[in-house]
Amino acid sequence: VKNRGSVMDLQKDDTRNGYNSKLFASSRDMLDTIIIIISAIFFFLALYAYMPILSVYALSLGASLSLAGMAVGVYGIGQMVFRIPIGVISDALGRRKEMIIFGFFVLALSNVAMALSNNPWLLVVFRVTTALGASAWVCFAVLTGSKFRPERKGTAMGLLGTASQIGQLVGNYLGGRLSQAVSYTTPFAWGAVLAVIGGLLLLPVKQKRIVSKTNITARRFIQIAVMPTMLVISAACVIGMVAWFGVVYTFNPVWAQEVLHMSKISLGYLAMIATGTAAIFNYLSGIISDRIGKRIPVIIGLLVMALSTVAVPFTHTAWQLYAMCIGIGIGWGFAYPSLMALGLSIVAGSEQATAMGIFMSWYCVGMFIGPVVGGAIGQTVGLNSTFLVLAGITLLGVILGFLIPKDH
């Protein structure tokens, strides 16, 4: 009897500390979550099916190098603009699922339009509409979080992060294969089909409609945007994105090619290794953060990213560089779900899409400026020093992590 009582006491303490081993309130929520996660994979498959060949496709339509770069980069700028309105509208209507289906619809149309484009400027225009569709990711986060118990939002965001990484990984791989086997336009058509399937998958999902009793006014919007925790996690996420996009997608390949003289096939493995590792640790981090809080995973994750980044200039073989990619993947995989969960936790359910829109718009800044700022630094001080500067910037994120309230 005494032992049983001890176990019960431990369970009570566990609940008091904000942790509950049960993920869902009902089996229906569990089924809906499975559907949402599969749909999220399709979301990123549709977005990334053509990414390996986008710049080359733009050049084939007659684009200059700068215009081809615009076709790639305008997507990030578009999301900075669209994510906040999508979040505000979703909160005003109390609709998450419908906004996501709208996003899938826009993605499908944009993919078809890009495949049919005969002018590189049209490609840029339809990349902007792609950004509009992709902004529905804000509502994906809120809908997924609503299916979990409040104290298990870390696990929810970890699962969603894993889904996004899987979609990116498989999308990049299939897109390259399809373009090589058939034509440049095939990945776009395939992406449109995947978008339609992803939207249809969500139809049976039930949602609890939560409408804010008061409209999101300009004053309330500003109040949410300048909440201390919102400012801290947004800045930390911008820094993480600067490191992730600056190192993984921009300067690791340059180091691999110019210094290590790795083959083109090997270059493709760099992002795959980092993304695959991040997918695994997204899930693990979500579970851990529900146990110990969100603050520690953010600090540890960004610290691991900084250490892995500063080590890149000291790599002399492909395997050493692959190891640094694993380190960066572990770091971002650890930090990102906790930052997402914090973005969901700081406001009530009826305002969560607005909060996530603000948070995600900020981290799009990091997606855009990582390669740009890194390139400017590299041109000024050299490739080796670029990694050191990016590592130093990431350490600023570690310091910000200590500013996250301890109860998170």
mmCIF file of C-alpha atoms in Angstrom:
data_model
loop_
_atom_site.group_PDB
_atom_site.id
_atom_site.type_symbol
_atom_site.label_atom_id
_atom_site.label_comp_id
_atom_site.label_asym_id
_atom_site.label_seq_id
_atom_site.Cartn_x
_atom_site.Cartn_y
_atom_site.Cartn_z
ATOM 1 C CA VAL A 1 0.000 0.000 0.000
ATOM 2 C CA LYS A 2 2.818 2.316 0.893
ATOM 3 C CA ASN A 3 4.471 1.756 -2.483
ATOM 4 C CA ARG A 4 1.236 2.431 -4.325
ATOM 5 C CA GLY A 5 0.811 5.640 -2.399
ATOM 6 C CA SER A 6 4.324 6.707 -3.344
ATOM 7 C CA VAL A 7 3.603 6.168 -7.016
ATOM 8 C CA MET A 8 0.401 8.181 -6.719
ATOM 9 C CA ASP A 9 2.284 10.987 -5.010
ATOM 10 C CA LEU A 10 4.839 11.022 -7.799
ATOM 11 C CA GLN A 11 2.057 11.245 -10.381
ATOM 12 C CA LYS A 12 0.479 14.137 -8.550
ATOM 13 C CA ASP A 13 3.799 15.951 -8.364
ATOM 14 C CA ASP A 14 4.291 15.304 -12.080
ATOM 15 C CA THR A 15 0.986 16.948 -12.892
ATOM 16 C CA ARG A 16 1.682 19.882 -10.583
ATOM 17 C CA ASN A 17 4.935 20.516 -12.408
ATOM 18 C CA GLY A 18 2.997 20.920 -15.644
ATOM 19 C CA TYR A 19 3.643 17.524 -17.191
ATOM 20 C CA ASN A 20 1.014 14.964 -18.133
ATOM 21 C CA SER A 21 2.016 11.716 -19.818
ATOM 22 C CA LYS A 22 -1.243 11.658 -21.796
ATOM 23 C CA LEU A 23 -0.925 13.489 -25.101
ATOM 24 C CA PHE A 24 -4.582 13.726 -26.076
ATOM 25 C CA ALA A 25 -7.894 14.291 -24.335
ATOM 26 C CA SER A 26 -9.648 11.811 -26.655
ATOM 27 C CA SER A 27 -8.973 9.149 -29.281
ATOM 28 C CA ARG A 28 -10.593 11.485 -31.847
ATOM 29 C CA ASP A 29 -7.904 14.089 -31.189
ATOM 30 C CA MET A 30 -5.250 11.421 -31.730
ATOM 31 C CA LEU A 31 -6.768 10.386 -35.084
ATOM 32 C CA ASP A 32 -7.052 14.028 -36.174
ATOM 33 C CA THR A 33 -3.418 14.606 -35.244
ATOM 34 C CA ILE A 34 -2.251 11.689 -37.387
ATOM 35 C CA ILE A 35 -4.155 13.144 -40.349
ATOM 36 C CA ILE A 36 -2.792 16.654 -39.708
ATOM 37 C CA ILE A 37 0.812 15.416 -39.522
ATOM 38 C CA ILE A 38 0.461 13.464 -42.790
ATOM 39 C CA SER A 39 -1.140 16.519 -44.394
ATOM 40 C CA ALA A 40 1.764 18.666 -43.133
ATOM 41 C CA ILE A 41 4.222 16.355 -44.892
ATOM 42 C CA PHE A 42 2.252 16.848 -48.129
ATOM 43 C CA PHE A 43 2.333 20.610 -47.497
ATOM 44 C CA PHE A 44 6.121 20.651 -47.590
ATOM 45 C CA LEU A 45 6.316 18.106 -50.395
ATOM 46 C CA ALA A 46 4.263 20.527 -52.507
ATOM 47 C CA LEU A 47 6.518 23.435 -51.491
ATOM 48 C CA TYR A 48 9.861 21.718 -52.021
ATOM 49 C CA ALA A 49 9.169 19.420 -54.992
ATOM 50 C CA TYR A 50 10.656 21.981 -57.395
ATOM 51 C CA MET A 51 13.213 23.696 -55.129
ATOM 52 C CA PRO A 52 16.279 21.792 -56.430
ATOM 53 C CA ILE A 53 15.670 23.099 -59.959
ATOM 54 C CA LEU A 54 13.917 26.446 -59.383
ATOM 55 C CA SER A 55 16.907 28.695 -60.124
ATOM 56 C CA VAL A 56 17.945 26.566 -63.112
ATOM 57 C CA TYR A 57 14.364 26.628 -64.419
ATOM 58 C CA ALA A 58 14.352 30.429 -64.104
ATOM 59 C CA LEU A 59 17.571 30.618 -66.121
ATOM 60 C CA SER A 60 16.063 28.371 -68.801
ATOM 61 C CA LEU A 61 13.223 30.913 -69.152
ATOM 62 C CA GLY A 62 15.779 33.642 -69.842
ATOM 63 C CA ALA A 63 16.320 35.035 -66.344
ATOM 64 C CA SER A 64 19.567 36.704 -65.319
ATOM 65 C CA LEU A 65 21.402 35.375 -62.274
ATOM 66 C CA SER A 66 20.001 38.205 -60.133
ATOM 67 C CA LEU A 67 16.444 37.545 -61.351
ATOM 68 C CA ALA A 68 16.877 33.816 -60.695
ATOM 69 C CA GLY A 69 17.978 34.718 -57.166
ATOM 70 C CA MET A 70 14.908 36.911 -56.782
ATOM 71 C CA ALA A 71 12.674 34.002 -57.805
ATOM 72 C CA VAL A 72 14.120 32.022 -54.898
ATOM 73 C CA GLY A 73 14.360 34.807 -52.298
ATOM 74 C CA VAL A 74 11.029 36.583 -52.858
ATOM 75 C CA TYR A 75 9.321 33.629 -51.186
ATOM 76 C CA GLY A 76 10.794 34.595 -47.818
ATOM 77 C CA ILE A 77 9.825 38.241 -48.226
ATOM 78 C CA GLY A 78 6.284 37.223 -49.200
ATOM 79 C CA GLN A 79 5.912 35.169 -46.040
ATOM 80 C CA MET A 80 7.049 38.095 -43.900
ATOM 81 C CA VAL A 81 4.137 40.056 -45.388
ATOM 82 C CA PHE A 82 1.420 37.372 -45.480
ATOM 83 C CA ARG A 83 1.812 35.395 -42.262
ATOM 84 C CA ILE A 84 0.516 38.078 -39.915
ATOM 85 C CA PRO A 85 -2.689 38.804 -41.929
ATOM 86 C CA ILE A 86 -3.338 35.061 -42.259
ATOM 87 C CA GLY A 87 -3.050 34.689 -38.482
ATOM 88 C CA VAL A 88 -5.266 37.678 -37.724
ATOM 89 C CA ILE A 89 -7.967 36.536 -40.186
ATOM 90 C CA SER A 90 -7.854 32.995 -38.793
ATOM 91 C CA ASP A 91 -8.378 34.294 -35.238
ATOM 92 C CA ALA A 92 -11.177 36.623 -36.352
ATOM 93 C CA LEU A 93 -13.039 33.761 -38.064
ATOM 94 C CA GLY A 94 -12.084 31.080 -35.549
ATOM 95 C CA ARG A 95 -11.115 28.900 -38.518
ATOM 96 C CA ARG A 96 -7.851 26.970 -38.768
ATOM 97 C CA LYS A 97 -8.642 24.032 -41.040
ATOM 98 C CA GLU A 98 -10.313 26.158 -43.701
ATOM 99 C CA MET A 99 -7.343 28.525 -43.852
ATOM 100 C CA ILE A 100 -4.979 25.586 -44.336
ATOM 101 C CA ILE A 101 -7.129 24.150 -47.138
ATOM 102 C CA PHE A 102 -7.115 27.620 -48.724
ATOM 103 C CA GLY A 103 -3.315 27.532 -48.484
ATOM 104 C CA PHE A 104 -3.172 24.152 -50.219
ATOM 105 C CA PHE A 105 -5.473 25.501 -52.974
ATOM 106 C CA VAL A 106 -3.177 28.503 -53.536
ATOM 107 C CA LEU A 107 -0.112 26.234 -53.602
ATOM 108 C CA ALA A 108 -1.709 23.982 -56.234
ATOM 109 C CA LEU A 109 -2.629 26.924 -58.476
ATOM 110 C CA SER A 110 0.802 28.531 -58.023
ATOM 111 C CA ASN A 111 2.600 25.319 -58.974
ATOM 112 C CA VAL A 112 0.518 24.931 -62.129
ATOM 113 C CA ALA A 113 1.075 28.604 -63.016
ATOM 114 C CA MET A 114 4.862 28.283 -62.579
ATOM 115 C CA ALA A 115 4.921 25.177 -64.767
ATOM 116 C CA LEU A 116 3.068 27.092 -67.517
ATOM 117 C CA SER A 117 5.118 30.286 -67.202
ATOM 118 C CA ASN A 118 7.053 31.358 -70.283
ATOM 119 C CA ASN A 119 8.542 34.461 -68.691
ATOM 120 C CA PRO A 120 10.895 34.600 -65.674
ATOM 121 C CA TRP A 121 9.017 37.587 -64.214
ATOM 122 C CA LEU A 122 5.850 35.490 -64.108
ATOM 123 C CA LEU A 123 7.841 32.952 -62.122
ATOM 124 C CA VAL A 124 8.645 35.663 -59.579
ATOM 125 C CA VAL A 125 4.975 36.693 -59.384
ATOM 126 C CA PHE A 126 3.800 33.136 -58.757
ATOM 127 C CA ARG A 127 6.515 32.599 -56.157
ATOM 128 C CA VAL A 128 4.834 35.438 -54.268
ATOM 129 C CA THR A 129 1.475 33.637 -54.463
ATOM 130 C CA THR A 130 3.300 30.506 -53.278
ATOM 131 C CA ALA A 131 4.366 32.511 -50.216
ATOM 132 C CA LEU A 132 0.690 33.346 -49.607
ATOM 133 C CA GLY A 133 -0.225 29.649 -49.642
ATOM 134 C CA ALA A 134 2.764 28.700 -47.496
ATOM 135 C CA SER A 135 1.709 31.256 -44.861
ATOM 136 C CA ALA A 136 -1.057 28.840 -43.860
ATOM 137 C CA TRP A 137 1.688 27.087 -41.858
ATOM 138 C CA VAL A 138 0.705 29.514 -39.093
ATOM 139 C CA CYS A 139 -2.684 27.770 -38.859
ATOM 140 C CA PHE A 140 -1.081 24.315 -39.058
ATOM 141 C CA ALA A 141 0.771 25.095 -35.830
ATOM 142 C CA VAL A 142 -2.358 26.302 -34.031
ATOM 143 C CA LEU A 143 -4.560 23.438 -35.263
ATOM 144 C CA THR A 144 -1.964 20.843 -34.232
ATOM 145 C CA GLY A 145 -1.493 22.440 -30.819
ATOM 146 C CA SER A 146 -5.259 22.451 -30.219
ATOM 147 C CA LYS A 147 -5.373 18.652 -30.487
ATOM 148 C CA PHE A 148 -2.893 18.116 -27.632
ATOM 149 C CA ARG A 149 -3.278 18.706 -23.937
ATOM 150 C CA PRO A 150 -2.090 22.244 -23.066
ATOM 151 C CA GLU A 151 0.980 20.970 -21.211
ATOM 152 C CA ARG A 152 2.088 18.865 -24.222
ATOM 153 C CA LYS A 153 2.550 21.644 -26.794
ATOM 154 C CA GLY A 154 6.268 20.871 -26.997
ATOM 155 C CA THR A 155 5.504 17.373 -28.270
ATOM 156 C CA ALA A 156 2.940 18.828 -30.687
ATOM 157 C CA MET A 157 5.447 21.259 -32.196
ATOM 158 C CA GLY A 158 8.138 18.573 -32.243
ATOM 159 C CA LEU A 159 5.912 16.307 -34.329
ATOM 160 C CA LEU A 160 5.002 19.167 -36.645
ATOM 161 C CA GLY A 161 8.653 20.129 -37.021
ATOM 162 C CA THR A 162 9.524 16.531 -37.894
ATOM 163 C CA ALA A 163 6.758 16.501 -40.520
ATOM 164 C CA SER A 164 8.120 19.690 -42.109
ATOM 165 C CA GLN A 165 11.676 18.326 -42.229
ATOM 166 C CA ILE A 166 10.521 15.021 -43.750
ATOM 167 C CA GLY A 167 8.538 16.923 -46.390
ATOM 168 C CA GLN A 168 11.545 19.085 -47.250
ATOM 169 C CA LEU A 169 13.908 16.122 -47.361
ATOM 170 C CA VAL A 170 11.717 13.905 -49.559
ATOM 171 C CA GLY A 171 10.519 16.842 -51.671
ATOM 172 C CA ASN A 172 14.057 17.907 -52.529
ATOM 173 C CA TYR A 173 15.044 14.349 -53.395
ATOM 174 C CA LEU A 174 12.006 13.556 -55.561
ATOM 175 C CA GLY A 175 12.095 16.946 -57.260
ATOM 176 C CA GLY A 176 15.650 16.439 -58.436
ATOM 177 C CA ARG A 177 14.902 12.925 -59.641
ATOM 178 C CA LEU A 178 11.722 13.932 -61.493
ATOM 179 C CA SER A 179 13.373 16.859 -63.273
ATOM 180 C CA GLN A 180 16.223 14.620 -64.395
ATOM 181 C CA ALA A 181 13.934 11.778 -65.526
ATOM 182 C CA VAL A 182 11.252 13.863 -67.282
ATOM 183 C CA SER A 183 11.554 17.678 -67.484
ATOM 184 C CA TYR A 184 11.907 20.866 -65.449
ATOM 185 C CA THR A 185 8.138 21.364 -65.313
ATOM 186 C CA THR A 186 7.347 17.897 -63.919
ATOM 187 C CA PRO A 187 8.163 18.730 -60.265
ATOM 188 C CA PHE A 188 5.752 21.689 -60.420
ATOM 189 C CA ALA A 189 2.942 19.488 -61.720
ATOM 190 C CA TRP A 190 3.740 16.864 -59.106
ATOM 191 C CA GLY A 191 3.721 19.543 -56.415
ATOM 192 C CA ALA A 192 0.250 20.679 -57.511
ATOM 193 C CA VAL A 193 -1.091 17.112 -57.229
ATOM 194 C CA LEU A 194 0.453 16.737 -53.762
ATOM 195 C CA ALA A 195 -1.130 20.022 -52.653
ATOM 196 C CA VAL A 196 -4.586 18.847 -53.721
ATOM 197 C CA ILE A 197 -4.123 15.539 -51.865
ATOM 198 C CA GLY A 198 -2.885 17.338 -48.732
ATOM 199 C CA GLY A 199 -5.919 19.624 -48.698
ATOM 200 C CA LEU A 200 -8.378 16.782 -49.202
ATOM 201 C CA LEU A 201 -6.813 14.831 -46.338
ATOM 202 C CA LEU A 202 -7.845 17.557 -43.881
ATOM 203 C CA LEU A 203 -11.557 17.485 -44.719
ATOM 204 C CA PRO A 204 -12.556 14.901 -42.039
ATOM 205 C CA VAL A 205 -10.571 16.682 -39.290
ATOM 206 C CA LYS A 206 -12.798 18.220 -36.614
ATOM 207 C CA GLN A 207 -11.917 21.549 -35.085
ATOM 208 C CA LYS A 208 -13.183 23.445 -32.103
ATOM 209 C CA ARG A 209 -14.081 26.881 -33.346
ATOM 210 C CA ILE A 210 -12.733 29.512 -30.950
ATOM 211 C CA VAL A 211 -13.585 33.085 -31.867
ATOM 212 C CA SER A 212 -12.092 35.962 -29.942
ATOM 213 C CA LYS A 213 -14.740 37.842 -27.950
ATOM 214 C CA THR A 214 -13.053 41.054 -29.040
ATOM 215 C CA ASN A 215 -11.570 41.679 -32.466
ATOM 216 C CA ILE A 216 -7.811 41.861 -32.768
ATOM 217 C CA THR A 217 -7.419 45.636 -32.757
ATOM 218 C CA ALA A 218 -4.246 47.456 -33.752
ATOM 219 C CA ARG A 219 -3.621 48.141 -30.064
ATOM 220 C CA ARG A 220 -3.999 44.473 -29.089
ATOM 221 C CA PHE A 221 -1.831 43.415 -32.026
ATOM 222 C CA ILE A 222 0.953 45.706 -30.842
ATOM 223 C CA GLN A 223 0.532 44.423 -27.270
ATOM 224 C CA ILE A 224 1.087 40.839 -28.474
ATOM 225 C CA ALA A 225 3.992 41.843 -30.723
ATOM 226 C CA VAL A 226 5.901 43.602 -27.922
ATOM 227 C CA MET A 227 5.323 41.047 -25.165
ATOM 228 C CA PRO A 228 8.776 40.449 -23.608
ATOM 229 C CA THR A 229 8.650 36.688 -24.215
ATOM 230 C CA MET A 230 7.496 37.230 -27.810
ATOM 231 C CA LEU A 231 10.415 39.602 -28.461
ATOM 232 C CA VAL A 232 12.919 37.195 -26.917
ATOM 233 C CA ILE A 233 11.761 34.041 -28.717
ATOM 234 C CA SER A 234 11.347 35.889 -32.022
ATOM 235 C CA ALA A 235 14.885 37.269 -31.820
ATOM 236 C CA ALA A 236 16.249 33.844 -30.839
ATOM 237 C CA CYS A 237 14.431 32.226 -33.753
ATOM 238 C CA VAL A 238 15.707 34.854 -36.213
ATOM 239 C CA ILE A 239 19.229 34.074 -35.037
ATOM 240 C CA GLY A 240 18.634 30.327 -35.362
ATOM 241 C CA MET A 241 17.302 30.781 -38.897
ATOM 242 C CA VAL A 242 20.264 32.983 -39.826
ATOM 243 C CA ALA A 243 22.602 30.182 -38.751
ATOM 244 C CA TRP A 244 20.507 27.382 -40.311
ATOM 245 C CA PHE A 245 20.089 28.978 -43.736
ATOM 246 C CA GLY A 246 23.454 30.731 -43.691
ATOM 247 C CA VAL A 247 25.459 27.613 -42.819
ATOM 248 C CA VAL A 248 23.461 24.623 -44.101
ATOM 249 C CA TYR A 249 22.175 26.000 -47.406
ATOM 250 C CA THR A 250 24.780 28.644 -48.254
ATOM 251 C CA PHE A 251 28.290 28.378 -46.847
ATOM 252 C CA ASN A 252 28.689 24.680 -46.062
ATOM 253 C CA PRO A 253 28.327 23.873 -49.797
ATOM 254 C CA VAL A 254 30.823 26.633 -50.659
ATOM 255 C CA TRP A 255 33.344 25.273 -48.114
ATOM 256 C CA ALA A 256 32.764 21.732 -49.389
ATOM 257 C CA GLN A 257 33.384 22.705 -53.002
ATOM 258 C CA GLU A 258 36.137 25.321 -52.748
ATOM 259 C CA VAL A 259 38.173 23.921 -49.842
ATOM 260 C CA LEU A 260 37.385 20.208 -49.596
ATOM 261 C CA HIS A 261 36.755 19.752 -53.355
ATOM 262 C CA MET A 262 33.799 17.466 -52.751
ATOM 263 C CA SER A 263 31.772 16.073 -55.661
ATOM 264 C CA LYS A 264 28.396 17.534 -56.682
ATOM 265 C CA ILE A 265 26.645 14.422 -55.379
ATOM 266 C CA SER A 266 28.362 14.857 -52.011
ATOM 267 C CA LEU A 267 27.199 18.471 -51.857
ATOM 268 C CA GLY A 268 23.623 17.240 -51.941
ATOM 269 C CA TYR A 269 24.251 15.102 -48.867
ATOM 270 C CA LEU A 270 25.122 18.115 -46.684
ATOM 271 C CA ALA A 271 21.614 19.559 -46.424
ATOM 272 C CA MET A 272 20.077 16.073 -46.368
ATOM 273 C CA ILE A 273 22.156 15.064 -43.342
ATOM 274 C CA ALA A 274 21.384 18.283 -41.461
ATOM 275 C CA THR A 275 17.670 18.130 -42.306
ATOM 276 C CA GLY A 276 17.363 14.417 -41.485
ATOM 277 C CA THR A 277 19.068 14.904 -38.138
ATOM 278 C CA ALA A 278 16.864 17.895 -37.336
ATOM 279 C CA ALA A 279 13.759 15.827 -38.129
ATOM 280 C CA ILE A 280 14.728 13.204 -35.542
ATOM 281 C CA PHE A 281 15.634 15.726 -32.850
ATOM 282 C CA ASN A 282 12.516 17.832 -33.486
ATOM 283 C CA TYR A 283 10.468 14.947 -32.156
ATOM 284 C CA LEU A 284 12.793 14.091 -29.280
ATOM 285 C CA SER A 285 13.088 17.729 -28.242
ATOM 286 C CA GLY A 286 9.312 18.121 -28.115
ATOM 287 C CA ILE A 287 8.987 15.275 -25.639
ATOM 288 C CA ILE A 288 11.939 16.468 -23.529
ATOM 289 C CA SER A 289 10.756 20.091 -23.416
ATOM 290 C CA ASP A 290 7.378 19.013 -22.030
ATOM 291 C CA ARG A 291 9.297 17.419 -19.161
ATOM 292 C CA ILE A 292 11.930 20.032 -18.359
ATOM 293 C CA GLY A 293 10.517 23.218 -19.903
ATOM 294 C CA LYS A 294 11.223 25.029 -23.165
ATOM 295 C CA ARG A 295 14.051 27.265 -21.949
ATOM 296 C CA ILE A 296 16.775 24.620 -21.590
ATOM 297 C CA PRO A 297 16.322 23.019 -25.052
ATOM 298 C CA VAL A 298 16.563 26.479 -26.661
ATOM 299 C CA ILE A 299 19.819 27.253 -24.840
ATOM 300 C CA ILE A 300 21.387 23.834 -25.472
ATOM 301 C CA GLY A 301 20.219 23.724 -29.098
ATOM 302 C CA LEU A 302 21.615 27.118 -30.074
ATOM 303 C CA LEU A 303 24.860 26.397 -28.200
ATOM 304 C CA VAL A 304 25.339 23.138 -30.156
ATOM 305 C CA MET A 305 24.641 25.054 -33.396
ATOM 306 C CA ALA A 306 27.255 27.683 -32.504
ATOM 307 C CA LEU A 307 29.918 25.083 -31.630
ATOM 308 C CA SER A 308 29.223 23.096 -34.815
ATOM 309 C CA THR A 309 29.398 26.263 -36.928
ATOM 310 C CA VAL A 310 32.681 27.485 -35.455
ATOM 311 C CA ALA A 311 34.201 24.028 -36.119
ATOM 312 C CA VAL A 312 33.467 24.021 -39.876
ATOM 313 C CA PRO A 313 36.667 25.949 -40.881
ATOM 314 C CA PHE A 314 38.681 23.305 -39.056
ATOM 315 C CA THR A 315 37.279 20.405 -41.105
ATOM 316 C CA HIS A 316 39.653 18.761 -43.576
ATOM 317 C CA THR A 317 37.584 15.825 -44.846
ATOM 318 C CA ALA A 318 34.044 15.263 -46.091
ATOM 319 C CA TRP A 319 33.271 13.069 -43.082
ATOM 320 C CA GLN A 320 34.307 15.810 -40.671
ATOM 321 C CA LEU A 321 31.998 18.253 -42.465
ATOM 322 C CA TYR A 322 29.181 15.698 -42.378
ATOM 323 C CA ALA A 323 29.713 15.445 -38.615
ATOM 324 C CA MET A 324 29.297 19.236 -38.306
ATOM 325 C CA CYS A 325 26.072 18.976 -40.339
ATOM 326 C CA ILE A 326 24.810 16.431 -37.810
ATOM 327 C CA GLY A 327 25.733 18.835 -34.997
ATOM 328 C CA ILE A 328 23.872 21.732 -36.602
ATOM 329 C CA GLY A 329 20.876 19.452 -37.222
ATOM 330 C CA ILE A 330 20.873 18.333 -33.571
ATOM 331 C CA GLY A 331 21.069 21.941 -32.392
ATOM 332 C CA TRP A 332 18.281 23.349 -34.546
ATOM 333 C CA GLY A 333 16.194 20.223 -34.064
ATOM 334 C CA PHE A 334 16.459 20.775 -30.311
ATOM 335 C CA ALA A 335 15.733 24.522 -30.278
ATOM 336 C CA TYR A 336 13.052 25.023 -32.939
ATOM 337 C CA PRO A 337 10.092 23.050 -31.454
ATOM 338 C CA SER A 338 10.541 24.754 -28.085
ATOM 339 C CA LEU A 339 10.507 28.197 -29.710
ATOM 340 C CA MET A 340 7.354 27.239 -31.630
ATOM 341 C CA ALA A 341 5.678 25.949 -28.469
ATOM 342 C CA LEU A 342 6.548 29.165 -26.632
ATOM 343 C CA GLY A 343 4.932 31.141 -29.454
ATOM 344 C CA LEU A 344 1.710 29.195 -28.893
ATOM 345 C CA SER A 345 1.793 29.437 -25.110
ATOM 346 C CA ILE A 346 1.994 33.168 -24.500
ATOM 347 C CA VAL A 347 -1.607 34.031 -25.507
ATOM 348 C CA ALA A 348 -5.086 32.494 -25.265
ATOM 349 C CA GLY A 349 -6.362 30.076 -27.890
ATOM 350 C CA SER A 350 -8.462 32.719 -29.654
ATOM 351 C CA GLU A 351 -5.319 34.801 -30.346
ATOM 352 C CA GLN A 352 -2.810 32.056 -31.063
ATOM 353 C CA ALA A 353 -2.846 32.372 -34.862
ATOM 354 C CA THR A 354 -2.085 36.089 -34.552
ATOM 355 C CA ALA A 355 0.790 35.336 -32.160
ATOM 356 C CA MET A 356 2.165 32.622 -34.448
ATOM 357 C CA GLY A 357 1.822 34.939 -37.446
ATOM 358 C CA ILE A 358 3.974 37.535 -35.676
ATOM 359 C CA PHE A 359 6.490 34.930 -34.520
ATOM 360 C CA MET A 360 6.773 33.209 -37.911
ATOM 361 C CA SER A 361 7.053 36.498 -39.798
ATOM 362 C CA TRP A 362 10.065 37.311 -37.659
ATOM 363 C CA TYR A 363 11.810 34.038 -38.363
ATOM 364 C CA CYS A 364 11.266 34.557 -42.100
ATOM 365 C CA VAL A 365 13.574 37.538 -41.643
ATOM 366 C CA GLY A 366 16.260 35.067 -40.596
ATOM 367 C CA MET A 367 15.589 32.891 -43.648
ATOM 368 C CA PHE A 368 16.165 35.904 -45.872
ATOM 369 C CA ILE A 369 19.058 37.686 -44.173
ATOM 370 C CA GLY A 370 21.115 34.578 -43.285
ATOM 371 C CA PRO A 371 22.495 34.031 -46.791
ATOM 372 C CA VAL A 372 22.502 37.777 -47.604
ATOM 373 C CA VAL A 373 24.328 38.984 -44.479
ATOM 374 C CA GLY A 374 26.615 35.952 -44.541
ATOM 375 C CA GLY A 375 27.500 36.676 -48.163
ATOM 376 C CA ALA A 376 28.357 40.284 -47.354
ATOM 377 C CA ILE A 377 30.505 39.159 -44.416
ATOM 378 C CA GLY A 378 32.212 36.509 -46.532
ATOM 379 C CA GLN A 379 33.036 39.005 -49.266
ATOM 380 C CA THR A 380 34.556 41.350 -46.689
ATOM 381 C CA VAL A 381 36.466 39.080 -44.303
ATOM 382 C CA GLY A 382 36.701 35.734 -46.132
ATOM 383 C CA LEU A 383 34.977 32.356 -45.903
ATOM 384 C CA ASN A 384 36.729 31.152 -42.731
ATOM 385 C CA SER A 385 35.736 34.242 -40.785
ATOM 386 C CA THR A 386 32.145 33.985 -42.035
ATOM 387 C CA PHE A 387 31.644 30.805 -40.017
ATOM 388 C CA LEU A 388 33.175 32.451 -36.935
ATOM 389 C CA VAL A 389 30.872 35.469 -37.255
ATOM 390 C CA LEU A 390 27.793 33.261 -37.749
ATOM 391 C CA ALA A 391 28.807 31.237 -34.680
ATOM 392 C CA GLY A 392 29.148 34.478 -32.697
ATOM 393 C CA ILE A 393 25.679 35.594 -33.814
ATOM 394 C CA THR A 394 24.287 32.213 -32.732
ATOM 395 C CA LEU A 395 25.858 32.664 -29.280
ATOM 396 C CA LEU A 396 23.758 35.826 -28.938
ATOM 397 C CA GLY A 397 20.760 33.497 -29.295
ATOM 398 C CA VAL A 398 22.105 31.425 -26.402
ATOM 399 C CA ILE A 399 22.194 34.579 -24.248
ATOM 400 C CA LEU A 400 18.608 35.360 -25.287
ATOM 401 C CA GLY A 401 17.645 31.846 -24.200
ATOM 402 C CA PHE A 402 18.547 32.749 -20.619
ATOM 403 C CA LEU A 403 16.015 35.606 -20.818
ATOM 404 C CA ILE A 404 13.131 33.189 -21.404
ATOM 405 C CA PRO A 405 11.162 33.020 -18.138
ATOM 406 C CA LYS A 406 12.069 29.987 -16.033
ATOM 407 C CA ASP A 407 8.459 28.795 -15.834
ATOM 408 C CA HIS A 408 8.691 28.110 -19.564
#
